[in-house]
Every structure is written in C-alpha cells, then in structure tokens.
XYZ file of C-alpha atoms in Angstrom:
684
model
C -19.664 -13.104 -17.340
C -18.243 -12.728 -13.830
C -16.106 -15.838 -14.359
C -14.574 -14.349 -17.493
C -13.885 -11.034 -15.759
C -11.985 -12.765 -12.962
C -10.057 -15.352 -14.935
C -9.073 -13.449 -18.097
C -6.201 -11.721 -16.247
C -5.081 -15.125 -14.957
C -5.046 -16.391 -18.520
C -2.911 -13.422 -19.534
C -0.502 -14.158 -16.693
C -0.142 -17.800 -17.731
C 0.425 -16.950 -21.389
C 2.941 -14.163 -20.811
C 4.622 -15.924 -17.915
C 4.972 -19.376 -19.432
C 5.185 -18.558 -23.130
C 6.613 -15.045 -23.092
C 10.005 -16.052 -24.453
C 8.424 -18.173 -27.147
C 5.801 -15.760 -28.437
C 7.932 -12.649 -27.985
C 7.583 -9.276 -26.297
C 4.964 -7.754 -28.592
C 2.688 -10.759 -28.406
C 2.936 -10.791 -24.600
C 2.024 -7.120 -24.443
C -0.865 -7.545 -26.865
C -2.346 -10.632 -25.191
C -2.236 -9.342 -21.607
C -3.458 -5.862 -22.511
C -6.273 -7.141 -24.743
C -7.522 -9.529 -22.085
C -7.525 -6.737 -19.500
C -9.480 -4.413 -21.769
C -11.999 -7.195 -22.374
C -12.355 -7.685 -18.617
C -12.718 -3.923 -18.114
C -15.451 -3.670 -20.749
C -17.410 -6.510 -19.142
C -16.911 -4.890 -15.717
C -18.652 -1.726 -16.899
C -21.497 -3.825 -18.271
C -21.875 -5.508 -14.888
C -21.671 -2.147 -13.120
C -24.482 -0.595 -15.131
C -26.526 -3.777 -14.891
C -26.118 -4.486 -11.168
C -25.595 -1.018 -9.751
C -27.478 1.362 -11.993
C -29.886 -1.097 -13.596
C -32.275 -3.792 -12.520
C -29.762 -6.596 -12.138
C -29.593 -8.688 -8.993
C -26.776 -9.871 -6.801
C -25.615 -13.448 -7.273
C -23.065 -15.903 -5.921
C -22.004 -18.392 -8.625
C -20.448 -21.516 -7.103
C -17.255 -22.703 -8.781
C -16.686 -25.716 -6.557
C -15.719 -26.872 -3.107
C -12.259 -25.884 -1.893
C -12.094 -28.063 1.205
C -14.207 -29.313 4.082
C -12.825 -30.041 7.532
C -15.351 -30.776 10.241
C -17.637 -27.776 10.593
C -15.427 -25.704 8.308
C -16.629 -25.776 4.715
C -14.993 -23.433 2.219
C -16.225 -23.063 -1.365
C -14.870 -21.197 -4.352
C -17.675 -18.729 -5.057
C -17.795 -15.363 -6.801
C -19.914 -12.850 -4.911
C -21.414 -10.325 -7.307
C -23.245 -7.335 -5.821
C -22.993 -3.555 -6.144
C -19.857 -3.323 -3.988
C -18.195 -5.977 -6.154
C -19.347 -4.182 -9.308
C -17.747 -0.926 -8.149
C -14.467 -2.660 -7.371
C -14.463 -4.540 -10.681
C -14.713 -1.236 -12.523
C -11.941 0.335 -10.444
C -9.531 -2.589 -10.648
C -9.980 -3.545 -14.290
C -10.253 -0.021 -15.690
C -7.084 1.218 -14.035
C -5.250 -2.035 -14.652
C -6.088 -2.090 -18.365
C -4.914 1.502 -18.763
C -1.739 0.723 -16.835
C -1.092 -2.206 -19.174
C -1.519 0.054 -22.193
C 0.635 2.787 -20.663
C 3.372 0.270 -19.835
C 3.797 -0.634 -23.500
C 5.317 2.807 -24.009
C 6.906 3.341 -20.634
C 8.697 -0.014 -20.472
C 9.737 -0.166 -24.128
C 13.444 -0.197 -23.221
C 13.191 -3.066 -20.744
C 14.178 -6.494 -22.098
C 12.049 -8.331 -19.519
C 8.666 -6.981 -20.554
C 6.921 -10.402 -20.792
C 7.716 -11.017 -17.144
C 6.566 -7.512 -16.224
C 3.224 -7.850 -18.009
C 2.750 -11.296 -16.503
C 3.227 -9.844 -13.021
C 0.767 -7.023 -13.754
C -1.886 -9.536 -14.824
C -1.198 -11.703 -11.776
C -1.636 -8.653 -9.549
C -4.975 -7.891 -11.175
C -6.196 -11.478 -10.875
C -5.314 -11.615 -7.172
C -7.202 -8.383 -6.518
C -10.212 -9.661 -8.438
C -10.228 -12.830 -6.341
C -10.185 -10.637 -3.253
C -13.110 -8.404 -4.232
C -15.278 -11.262 -5.528
C -14.690 -13.522 -2.517
C -17.757 -14.925 -0.793
C -15.936 -16.030 2.343
C -13.072 -14.904 4.521
C -10.610 -17.586 3.436
C -11.133 -16.865 -0.249
C -10.622 -13.192 0.539
C -7.435 -14.116 2.387
C -6.252 -16.014 -0.688
C -6.596 -12.877 -2.806
C -5.193 -10.814 0.058
C -1.975 -12.821 0.099
C -1.952 -12.925 -3.706
C -1.707 -9.153 -4.012
C 1.024 -9.245 -1.380
C 3.011 -11.706 -3.461
C 2.442 -9.760 -6.687
C 3.456 -6.488 -5.031
C 6.680 -8.114 -3.835
C 7.445 -9.273 -7.378
C 6.639 -5.906 -8.947
C 8.309 -3.637 -6.398
C 11.456 -5.725 -6.718
C 11.101 -6.137 -10.491
C 14.570 -4.669 -11.011
C 16.081 -7.206 -8.642
C 19.636 -6.138 -9.485
C 18.988 -2.840 -7.681
C 19.665 -3.319 -3.935
C 17.197 -0.546 -3.086
C 14.435 -2.271 -5.053
C 15.066 -5.587 -3.328
C 15.101 -3.902 0.085
C 11.826 -2.103 -0.671
C 10.171 -5.341 -1.818
C 11.262 -7.161 1.324
C 10.114 -4.266 3.504
C 6.667 -4.252 1.911
C 6.411 -8.020 2.277
C 7.494 -8.085 5.947
C 5.381 -5.115 7.097
C 2.313 -6.595 5.422
C 2.930 -9.907 7.145
C 2.456 -8.093 10.460
C -0.972 -6.886 9.404
C -1.849 -10.198 7.784
C -1.106 -12.000 11.049
C -3.838 -9.943 12.706
C -6.172 -10.593 9.781
C -5.624 -14.340 10.099
C -6.318 -14.238 13.837
C -9.492 -12.291 13.100
C -10.641 -14.992 10.680
C -9.966 -17.669 13.320
C -11.981 -15.738 15.902
C -14.902 -15.157 13.522
C -15.049 -18.877 12.794
C -14.934 -19.684 16.507
C -17.831 -17.294 17.147
C -20.022 -18.209 14.168
C -18.786 -21.660 13.075
C -18.552 -20.322 9.522
C -16.403 -18.137 7.289
C -19.037 -17.596 4.565
C -20.207 -13.987 4.592
C -23.962 -14.555 4.606
C -23.746 -17.053 7.471
C -21.320 -14.895 9.454
C -23.434 -11.747 9.009
C -26.591 -13.588 10.014
C -24.972 -14.622 13.316
C -23.454 -11.232 14.181
C -26.548 -9.609 15.804
C -26.817 -12.519 18.224
C -23.228 -11.947 19.325
C -23.827 -8.390 20.531
C -22.662 -8.188 24.122
C -20.853 -11.529 23.933
C -17.507 -11.529 25.742
C -14.398 -13.681 25.469
C -11.579 -14.169 27.946
C -8.292 -12.795 26.588
C -5.112 -12.364 28.657
C -7.057 -12.379 31.896
C -9.662 -9.883 30.698
C -13.261 -10.218 29.586
C -13.611 -8.233 26.346
C -16.309 -7.829 23.730
C -15.824 -10.572 21.158
C -16.970 -8.570 18.122
C -14.700 -5.667 19.078
C -11.692 -7.979 19.242
C -12.618 -9.607 15.945
C -13.094 -6.239 14.216
C -9.796 -4.891 15.559
C -7.894 -7.964 14.395
C -9.468 -7.745 10.957
C -8.690 -4.035 10.797
C -5.080 -4.812 11.636
C -4.900 -6.498 8.245
C -6.420 -3.397 6.657
C -3.806 -1.214 8.344
C -1.043 -3.217 6.694
C -2.484 -3.402 3.193
C -3.734 0.189 3.168
C -0.598 1.581 4.834
C -2.227 3.171 7.856
C -0.372 4.793 10.734
C 2.180 2.440 12.368
C 2.137 0.080 9.356
C 2.608 2.745 6.680
C 6.398 2.606 6.311
C 6.424 0.274 3.294
C 4.337 2.518 1.035
C 6.871 5.258 0.121
C 9.621 2.698 -0.451
C 7.357 0.905 -2.930
C 8.274 3.718 -5.345
C 11.380 1.682 -6.182
C 9.228 -0.318 -8.582
C 8.434 0.917 -12.098
C 6.065 3.883 -12.247
C 3.159 1.864 -13.749
C 3.427 -0.416 -10.714
C 3.093 2.597 -8.435
C -0.087 3.615 -10.236
C -1.536 0.117 -9.975
C -0.644 -0.426 -6.319
C -1.614 3.042 -5.111
C -4.749 3.618 -7.140
C -6.665 0.417 -7.749
C -5.328 -2.677 -6.074
C -3.295 -3.323 -2.973
C -3.826 -0.184 -0.911
C -7.578 -0.139 -1.532
C -7.962 -3.718 -0.293
C -8.215 -2.613 3.338
C -10.903 -0.036 2.591
C -12.870 -2.619 0.634
C -12.506 -5.175 3.410
C -13.953 -2.875 6.081
C -16.854 -2.013 3.767
C -17.510 -5.672 2.979
C -17.456 -6.552 6.683
C -19.625 -3.581 7.673
C -22.103 -5.890 9.499
C -19.315 -6.843 11.915
C -17.977 -3.317 12.382
C -21.456 -1.857 12.901
C -21.813 -4.019 16.007
C -18.344 -3.043 17.260
C -18.546 0.728 17.923
C -15.281 0.788 19.875
C -13.508 -0.703 16.879
C -15.045 1.977 14.645
C -13.684 4.622 17.000
C -10.223 3.125 16.578
C -10.667 3.092 12.799
C -11.578 6.787 12.874
C -8.578 7.777 14.988
C -6.110 5.780 12.896
C -7.543 7.126 9.642
C -7.467 10.731 10.829
C -3.929 10.418 12.156
C -2.780 8.862 8.890
C -4.386 11.628 6.831
C -2.606 14.319 8.840
C 0.719 12.500 9.205
C 1.149 11.691 5.514
C 0.153 15.219 4.502
C 2.866 16.713 6.722
C 5.554 14.408 5.361
C 4.476 15.160 1.798
C 5.544 18.777 2.333
C 9.257 17.958 2.189
C 9.493 15.316 -0.522
C 11.503 16.126 -3.644
C 11.022 12.841 -5.499
C 7.961 13.423 -7.659
C 6.663 9.897 -7.071
C 7.089 10.063 -3.304
C 5.000 13.221 -3.094
C 2.147 11.358 -4.769
C 2.809 8.276 -2.626
C 2.329 10.205 0.614
C -0.752 11.753 -0.946
C -2.105 8.224 -1.391
C -1.395 7.409 2.237
C -3.233 10.556 3.328
C -6.254 9.917 1.096
C -6.559 6.383 2.435
C -6.816 7.954 5.867
C -9.813 9.952 4.611
C -11.488 6.733 3.478
C -11.066 5.114 6.877
C -12.382 8.214 8.645
C -15.529 7.869 6.553
C -15.908 4.204 7.428
C -15.049 4.835 11.063
C -17.957 7.242 11.491
C -20.293 4.792 9.768
C -20.218 6.233 6.246
C -19.114 3.107 4.413
C -20.588 4.329 1.143
C -18.602 7.568 1.465
C -15.364 5.636 1.913
C -16.077 3.533 -1.163
C -17.108 6.663 -3.083
C -13.737 8.275 -2.359
C -12.030 5.001 -3.236
C -13.763 5.162 -6.627
C -12.883 8.765 -7.456
C -9.397 8.428 -5.980
C -8.617 5.588 -8.368
C -9.024 7.915 -11.357
C -7.149 10.984 -10.197
C -4.404 9.095 -8.363
C -3.703 6.805 -11.321
C -3.706 9.953 -13.469
C -1.146 11.629 -11.210
C 1.155 8.613 -11.080
C 1.037 7.986 -14.805
C 1.431 11.712 -15.385
C 4.503 11.652 -13.161
C 5.747 8.732 -15.249
C 5.296 10.857 -18.360
C 7.368 13.603 -16.716
C 10.058 11.091 -15.769
C 10.022 9.736 -19.310
C 10.392 13.269 -20.694
C 13.298 13.944 -18.337
C 15.008 10.681 -19.291
C 14.181 9.015 -15.973
C 14.972 11.908 -13.674
C 12.687 11.971 -10.617
C 14.050 14.821 -8.516
C 11.783 17.856 -8.908
C 14.678 20.166 -8.106
C 16.183 19.201 -11.446
C 12.996 20.049 -13.308
C 11.152 23.311 -13.923
C 9.568 25.032 -16.904
C 8.282 21.779 -18.401
C 4.816 23.119 -19.250
C 6.164 24.369 -22.571
C 7.970 21.126 -23.416
C 5.228 18.673 -22.429
C 1.991 20.698 -22.512
C -0.369 17.712 -22.664
C 1.212 16.070 -19.632
C 1.071 19.425 -17.843
C -2.658 19.695 -18.562
C -3.302 16.152 -17.343
C -1.289 16.661 -14.155
C -3.162 19.898 -13.494
C -6.502 18.098 -13.813
C -5.297 15.398 -11.434
C -4.134 18.041 -8.955
C -7.453 19.898 -9.110
C -9.281 16.637 -8.393
C -6.932 15.613 -5.592
C -7.189 18.958 -3.840
C -10.984 18.884 -4.161
C -11.516 21.898 -6.396
C -15.195 22.752 -6.561
C -17.824 25.206 -5.367
C -19.772 24.089 -2.269
C -23.548 23.641 -2.561
C -23.272 23.362 -6.339
C -22.629 20.557 -8.779
C -19.497 22.268 -10.095
C -16.356 20.447 -9.109
C -13.861 17.757 -9.917
C -14.311 14.160 -8.750
C -12.307 14.547 -5.559
C -14.422 17.516 -4.493
C -17.581 15.447 -4.162
C -16.090 12.484 -2.324
C -13.503 14.212 -0.088
C -15.779 17.011 1.051
C -18.513 14.491 1.816
C -16.131 12.698 4.188
C -15.280 15.926 6.009
C -18.967 16.761 6.340
C -19.701 13.258 7.616
C -16.999 13.528 10.272
C -18.518 16.782 11.512
C -22.033 15.337 11.469
C -20.871 12.387 13.569
C -18.935 14.608 16.006
C -22.149 15.379 17.892
C -21.911 11.904 19.416
C -18.211 11.100 19.082
C -15.023 12.882 20.110
C -13.111 10.666 17.695
C -15.260 12.013 14.858
C -14.426 15.601 15.877
C -10.745 14.649 15.832
C -11.321 13.180 12.382
C -12.983 16.382 11.223
C -10.144 18.614 12.434
C -7.430 16.311 11.055
C -9.037 15.985 7.625
C -9.653 19.726 7.321
C -6.029 20.512 8.170
C -4.859 17.738 5.827
C -6.939 19.320 3.047
C -4.897 22.518 3.322
C -1.593 20.644 3.447
C -2.631 18.501 0.478
C -3.400 21.575 -1.583
C -0.038 23.095 -0.702
C 2.195 20.136 -1.552
C 0.139 19.201 -4.627
C 0.569 22.654 -6.149
C 4.169 22.667 -4.986
C 4.703 19.638 -7.226
C 3.097 21.434 -10.165
C 5.047 24.656 -9.637
C 8.414 22.966 -9.137
C 7.938 20.693 -12.137
C 6.212 22.830 -14.729
C 6.935 26.462 -13.806
C 10.023 28.541 -13.214
C 13.241 27.777 -15.044
C 15.063 24.536 -15.592
C 17.531 23.610 -12.882
C 21.217 23.947 -13.762
C 22.845 20.778 -15.159
C 23.946 18.137 -12.705
C 27.608 18.756 -13.574
C 27.346 22.259 -12.100
C 28.703 22.223 -8.518
C 25.659 24.213 -7.412
C 23.162 21.928 -9.132
C 22.314 20.129 -5.914
C 22.086 23.140 -3.654
C 19.970 21.738 -0.814
C 18.225 25.104 -0.442
C 17.001 25.295 -4.035
C 13.318 25.100 -4.931
C 12.175 23.319 -1.774
C 10.149 24.350 1.217
C 12.480 22.545 3.587
C 15.914 21.726 2.249
C 17.246 18.175 2.241
C 20.356 16.878 3.931
C 23.396 17.646 1.769
C 24.091 13.959 1.480
C 20.522 13.381 0.307
C 20.547 16.173 -2.237
C 21.801 14.040 -5.100
C 19.104 13.471 -7.705
C 17.345 10.146 -7.577
C 17.171 8.271 -10.843
C 14.704 5.555 -11.611
C 15.182 2.352 -13.504
C 17.317 3.519 -16.428
C 19.572 5.918 -14.605
C 22.266 5.442 -17.180
C 20.190 7.518 -19.588
C 20.911 10.845 -17.964
C 19.025 13.911 -19.062
C 22.033 16.092 -19.571
C 22.099 17.407 -23.108
C 18.675 15.949 -24.016
C 15.649 18.206 -24.477
C 12.479 17.072 -22.681
C 9.894 15.587 -24.994
C 6.253 14.545 -24.848
C 5.500 10.872 -24.268
C 4.272 8.611 -27.091
C 0.561 8.322 -27.831
C 0.285 4.932 -26.141
C 1.141 6.679 -22.864
C -0.978 9.784 -23.427
C -4.256 8.030 -24.244
C -4.538 6.467 -20.745
C -3.909 9.911 -19.252
C -6.795 11.379 -21.230
C -9.167 8.586 -20.181
C -8.233 8.912 -16.519
C -8.527 12.691 -16.705
C -12.098 12.285 -17.917
C -12.863 10.167 -14.870
C -11.105 12.660 -12.586
C -13.416 15.382 -13.897
C -16.852 13.755 -14.185
C -16.843 10.635 -11.960
C -17.844 12.525 -8.826
C -20.613 14.570 -10.425
C -22.121 11.636 -12.280
C -22.151 9.143 -9.431
C -22.530 11.263 -6.301
C -26.253 10.619 -6.051
C -25.769 6.859 -6.342
C -22.819 6.450 -4.011
C -23.738 8.832 -1.229
C -26.865 10.744 -2.178
C -30.581 10.110 -1.982
C -30.354 6.924 -4.033
C -28.104 5.301 -1.421
C -30.425 2.457 -0.496
C -31.423 1.646 -4.042
C -27.856 1.524 -5.269
C -26.097 -0.410 -2.521
C -29.039 -2.684 -1.737
C -27.599 -5.156 0.806
C -23.928 -4.825 -0.181
C -23.307 -2.377 2.683
C -24.921 -2.645 6.096
C -25.859 0.082 8.561
C -27.829 -0.310 11.765
C -31.094 1.483 12.403
C -29.374 3.945 14.730
C -26.889 4.975 12.042
C -28.376 8.264 10.808
C -25.170 9.697 9.400
C -26.410 10.418 5.880
C -29.448 12.210 7.252
C -27.351 14.199 9.749
C -25.084 15.380 6.940
C -27.975 17.411 5.512
C -28.307 19.355 8.779
C -24.723 20.561 9.232
C -24.004 24.323 9.201
C -23.065 25.897 5.879
C -19.647 26.962 7.146
C -18.631 23.301 7.454
C -19.072 22.815 3.717
C -16.909 25.853 3.030
C -14.068 24.777 5.360
C -12.391 22.361 2.912
C -12.916 24.915 0.116
C -11.151 27.565 2.171
C -8.288 25.217 3.046
C -7.938 24.216 -0.597
C -7.725 27.843 -1.724
C -5.412 28.738 1.148
C -3.005 25.921 0.360
C -2.894 26.973 -3.285
C -2.211 30.636 -2.438
C 0.557 29.809 0.027
C 2.207 27.490 -2.473
C 1.885 30.122 -5.196
C 3.524 32.720 -2.936
C 6.368 30.458 -1.840
C 7.326 29.014 -5.210
C 6.207 31.559 -7.794
C 5.747 35.020 -6.303
C 8.558 34.991 -3.734
C 10.803 31.928 -4.099
C 13.165 32.942 -1.284
C 10.466 32.177 1.256
C 11.372 28.479 1.193
C 14.910 29.041 2.442
C 13.661 31.386 5.141
C 11.164 28.834 6.427
C 13.765 26.099 6.438
C 16.142 28.254 8.452
C 13.428 29.441 10.840
C 12.139 25.969 11.728
C 15.109 23.566 11.524
C 13.782 21.088 14.087
C 10.391 20.888 12.448
C 12.102 20.409 9.127
C 14.214 17.544 10.487
C 11.168 15.954 12.064
C 9.214 15.990 8.805
C 12.186 15.119 6.640
C 12.776 12.004 8.721
C 9.075 11.043 8.419
C 8.446 11.505 12.126
C 11.429 9.195 12.736
C 9.319 6.066 12.312
C 11.988 4.200 10.341
C 14.618 5.091 12.911
C 12.305 4.139 15.775
C 11.441 0.776 14.249
C 15.094 0.184 13.459
C 16.013 0.816 17.099
C 13.106 -1.060 18.706
C 12.590 -3.929 16.262
C 15.234 -4.358 13.584
C 18.388 -4.113 15.692
C 17.074 -6.321 18.539
C 15.914 -8.872 15.962
C 19.328 -8.957 14.316
C 21.000 -9.159 17.736
C 18.754 -12.065 18.724
C 19.463 -13.730 15.389
C 23.218 -13.393 15.867
C 22.921 -14.748 19.413
C 20.960 -17.790 18.295
C 23.276 -18.267 15.320
C 26.658 -17.813 16.944
C 25.828 -18.818 20.489
C 22.973 -21.263 20.128
C 23.626 -22.944 16.807
C 27.390 -22.490 16.589
C 28.596 -22.991 20.146
C 25.897 -25.092 21.798
C 24.253 -27.205 19.083
C 27.256 -27.651 16.832
C 29.695 -27.513 19.741
C 27.977 -30.292 21.675
C 26.434 -31.995 18.687
C 27.855 -33.039 15.310
C 30.835 -30.728 15.329
C 31.598 -31.461 18.975
C 31.537 -35.239 18.539
C 33.650 -35.007 15.396
C 36.160 -32.797 17.192
C 36.455 -35.219 20.140
C 36.922 -38.166 17.767
C 39.661 -36.238 15.991
C 41.340 -35.383 19.296
C 41.161 -39.023 20.401
C 42.626 -40.155 17.098
C 45.550 -37.783 17.470
C 46.202 -39.137 20.974
C 46.070 -42.762 19.835
C 48.372 -41.992 16.929
C 50.899 -40.558 19.356
C 50.821 -43.818 21.346
C 51.813 -45.829 18.251
C 55.550 -45.002 18.385
C 56.867 -48.174 16.674
C 59.425 -48.948 19.465
C 59.225 -52.466 21.010
C 60.371 -51.350 24.436
C 57.487 -48.841 24.584
C 55.000 -51.647 23.916
C 56.768 -53.962 26.422
C 56.644 -51.246 29.040
C 52.894 -50.771 28.432
C 52.344 -54.529 28.751
C 54.227 -54.637 32.073
C 52.085 -51.798 33.395
C 48.957 -53.690 32.340
C 50.105 -56.915 34.019
C 50.967 -54.982 37.181
C 47.515 -53.388 37.159
C 45.766 -56.764 36.780
C 47.808 -58.360 39.617
C 47.146 -55.379 41.843
C 43.433 -55.664 41.210
C 43.377 -59.375 42.120
C 45.513 -58.832 45.219
C 43.292 -56.002 46.377
C 40.203 -58.122 45.740
C 41.619 -61.060 47.675
C 42.414 -59.009 50.766
C 38.761 -58.072 51.043
C-alpha cells in the first residue's frame, strides 16, 4: 500500500504533464485529483493501522540506487508513525487543494500543466517523508524545491512571479548547501547515510570532536547545525525567511499547499526524523530554540502591517513554524509534529478561504478594498472565522474545549516554560511565543474585521480609494497603496457584486474546517499526552534525561492561562481599533512613524541583503564580465588575436601600392641590409 500512496501522485504528474493536451483539461483534472484522493484514503488507513492500531513499522526495499565504496544507498520507503502522520497531512491537504483548484483555476488555459505541477509537488514531498536515508531525503528535498519554483512562477509572463520563484529557489539553495554539508559530515562520522545505521552510531560519537577552521568542535553539534541550516531554508526561519512572503505570487492553491502541508513543513519533519542526532547535540538544540522563537516573534510583528490578505496568512505561517521549532528545540519533538498536524488543517483552511474571498472579489487581494463581505459570502466568512479561532488558539485552559490550534500551540508554550528551569533559551522561547500569541490574535482578527465587517471600500476610480490611512493599523507608503491584483487582474471588481464560490471550492473548506475544530481534541492524547510512547514507538527519540513531558504537568496554572489571556487581549484590541473606534489606526500610525516604517519594511531584511549580498554580487559579476572576460580573456585571447591579425592585414595591404618604383626601392633596402650584415660579420 505504501508504494501506491507514494507513486500515485507521480502517475498523475506523468499523465497530466505528458498527455494533458491530448486528453484535455477535464480529464487532466479528474485523473490527478482522483489519484490524490485515492492516496489520501490509503494514507488514513495506514495512519489508523500504524499509529492508532496494532500495525508495525516497516521499510520496504524498492532497489539499490548506487554503491560507491562504503557508501551504499537504496531506494526504501520507511513507514512508521511519523511517516503515517506526514502521509495524512500531505495527501489530505493536497487532494483538497486539487479539488479546490478545479473551481479556482477554471479560467486558466494551462490547467493540465498546473495540475501536473501540483502532483509533482506532492510526489516529491512523499519521497521526502518516506525516505529511509539522508540522500533519498535530499532527493525529495530538492524535488519540492523544484516544484515550488515551477508553481510560484506558474504565471511566468508576470515579472513579479518570475522574480519570486527565483528568490525562493536561490534562498533555499543557501540552506540546502548546509544540508548537503551535514550529510557529508554524517557519512564521514558514521560511514553510512541510512537512518538506522546512523542512529545506532550516534551515542558512540558523544564527545567526539573535529578540527574545523583551527578549532576543535563537537562533531555532532556541527552536523546538527548544518542539517538545521537546511531546515531554516525550507521552513523559512529567521535569516532565510525572505522568500516565503514573495511566494504569494503563485496561485492561491499553491500558497495553501506550500504553506500548510509540503515545503515549509519539511524542515520541521527533518528535525523530528533526526531527533537521535539532535538529542546528542544540546548546543544545536539551543540554537534551534532561539531561531524558532525569534522567527515566531518577528513574523508576528510584520503581520501587523500587511494589507494583502494572502501575505497576512503567509507571515502567520512563518510565525507558526517558529513555534514548531521552539517545541523541537526544547526537546518536545512530538509537540512540534502535533502543531504541524493541526496547523495543516487551519492554515490550509485560511489560505483556501482567502482564495474564496479573492474569487468573490474578482481577484482583488487588498483588504482595504474589501469590507462587509460577511453578508455576501456567509459560508466563506464562517469558514475563515473557524480558521481564525483555531490559529489564535481559542479554547479554555484545563478543559477539553478548544479548537485544534489551542491544544498544540498552548502545549508548546507550556513546554518552553517547563524547559526554562534548565535553559535560558527556553525562557526566551516562552516569552517570545507568548507575545507572538497576542500579536497573532490581533492581526488574525484584523484580517476578519477588515474583510468581512464595516462597509465596502469606495471604488478604485475614486481619488480617495487608496487613502493610505484607511482601514489599516499602520498606513502604507503612498506609492504602495495601489491595490494588488492576483493572476487575472484584468477582471476588476468594479461594478461586480461579490458572490459565493462554487461548491467544488466550498467542500474542501468544510472538510478542513472540521479538522481545524476536532483534530486537536481527538489526537492530543496520542501526539503529546499519556499515550506518547505507545503512539510514536521508535519514530521519535528522546534521551533518558529528557523529562519535558513530565515537567509540563508540574507547571503553575498561570502559565496555561497566559496564551489564553494574550489571545483574548489581541482580539479585544483588534475589535477596538477596527470596529469600535476605527480612528485609532491613524492615531497609532502617526504616533509611531519609525516603528511603522521598521515593520512595514519587514525589519529591512530585503534592503540589508540587497546592500550586503545582491549589489556586491552584481558588482563582482560585472567586474568579471567586463574586466575579466571582456578585457582580459577576450582582449588577450580570441578577440585579441583576431584584432592583431586584422591590424597586420591592414598594414600589409597598405604596403601593396602597385607602383614598381616602391617595390624597387624596397628591394634596394633589402640588398643594402644583407650587404651590411655580411660586412659587419666579416669585420668581426
């Protein structure tokens, strides 16, 4: 069954990609979507069998990939509880995205190519999560990078889409370089890349040092940090996060797939899969905690000022990924995977719900041009509200009443506090995640209030339509106040009444909303509760001294109420600013202009990287091109030789005058030179 789950999406990609023009659009949609739903159904069967039943982990061997000396790499599909969880996440969300795309992309003439790319993306992610060795994981790792490049730049005639695709590809190559170096180091230390063999050798490497740049450093720490560098790129963590918001240039279903179930969760999965390595590298775990906490806080602050409905949710994704890494950094790998699981439902729901809003507004994405939509698209409003309640972690502490995000997010905050008794980094993680919880609640409800409440913004033709002070906490630059349109910008919304999306788009929303409500309650005991050991078996590893889950039961009650208080506080502030007293937004923007500029420019990371990396790289490229290649290589090489031959030819041509006396004169000079040479030689 595992073979069918993995390769059915590949089959869909081959059919739609190679035969799409022959079989037609409808057939391509039907084939790819049907195969994904079949894979999703089998994934749930595996999940209940392996995770919640009596099934056992297995590693079916497909064949040998290559053997070179001590390096032997096989194609194997590792099936355990961690794999089962990821199969459910990837295939469930992907199948619903396929179904949703039938309605959302109905105007696009290149749908076979789009559905082929979606299936390729899913296949690459499945290869990643079922890998039994580091190189097979790297194959899937690079596969999702390729598929994301193709999907983000799907509308390749849009310069912004092409730039975003290239940016995502280049930034991820930075992280992937570290991942590759980590794989090399692991092989050097263990003489294997197969997980079971690597994990068996890790305890014996504790305390082992390697010589790097004149320093003796712990080998497992270096390996874990290099591997985590890859996770930072794929999961858009601080310093390597800049590609994630720009990925919104792709179609909305792509955003849901990338941000909820595939590419960005790859880093979280990788750290969980390699938990035996990270458990023996405590300094690396400290770094993971700090990066995750910083990312959670950073992305939440930037989300405050976004007006593009998709970018608000994108920064929310970045922040939630930070939560997952905080959990793994303090040793709660199961908590990170638990939040990954619940996040897939409510984040896919929010993205697809945003797509339904964009569809209703005829591809308008600027929230300042929305308002009052709850009456026009009530079902979408209800679904978005459920997603927001789950994202903000609505629930009552010490009870089983709450949405999915409540159980997983609050557990991470509690874990960070429990670990803070022995780690300053964990205390930093606790403070950052608590503050981020309040900010998340504020900007999430801000999205709901700006989109679904109030009154509709004045038409774009009105000279005041793009008032930078309207309906926003911090106003945009005047030059940035123009509304941003998505793929079919030519279909403006002026004169068209908003309308509810077709059923093929609403059904996936309802399914995801169900998961956003009940997934946390139903699975909390298996993912992070008392059934932890029975559920995860050997899929996740913790050392004997890791007592995090036990320590979580001894934290003070006020810690459990902290995220609840921040969630309520964020909601009330947002309600006051955007519903009860709208003028507060302009006052805040005027009172804190520097803070506004800092957040609006995303902490100036793009500008900093442009100054430190992009411009020097272009300058070096121009120097090597103009100076090195043009002047030196071509000047002294092919072009230089050709130029000298041409110059010599011109000179010789000038000597051929056609006058006899010129030739006679030259002959006399030659004779005189020969005689002079002999005379001079004779005198010696």
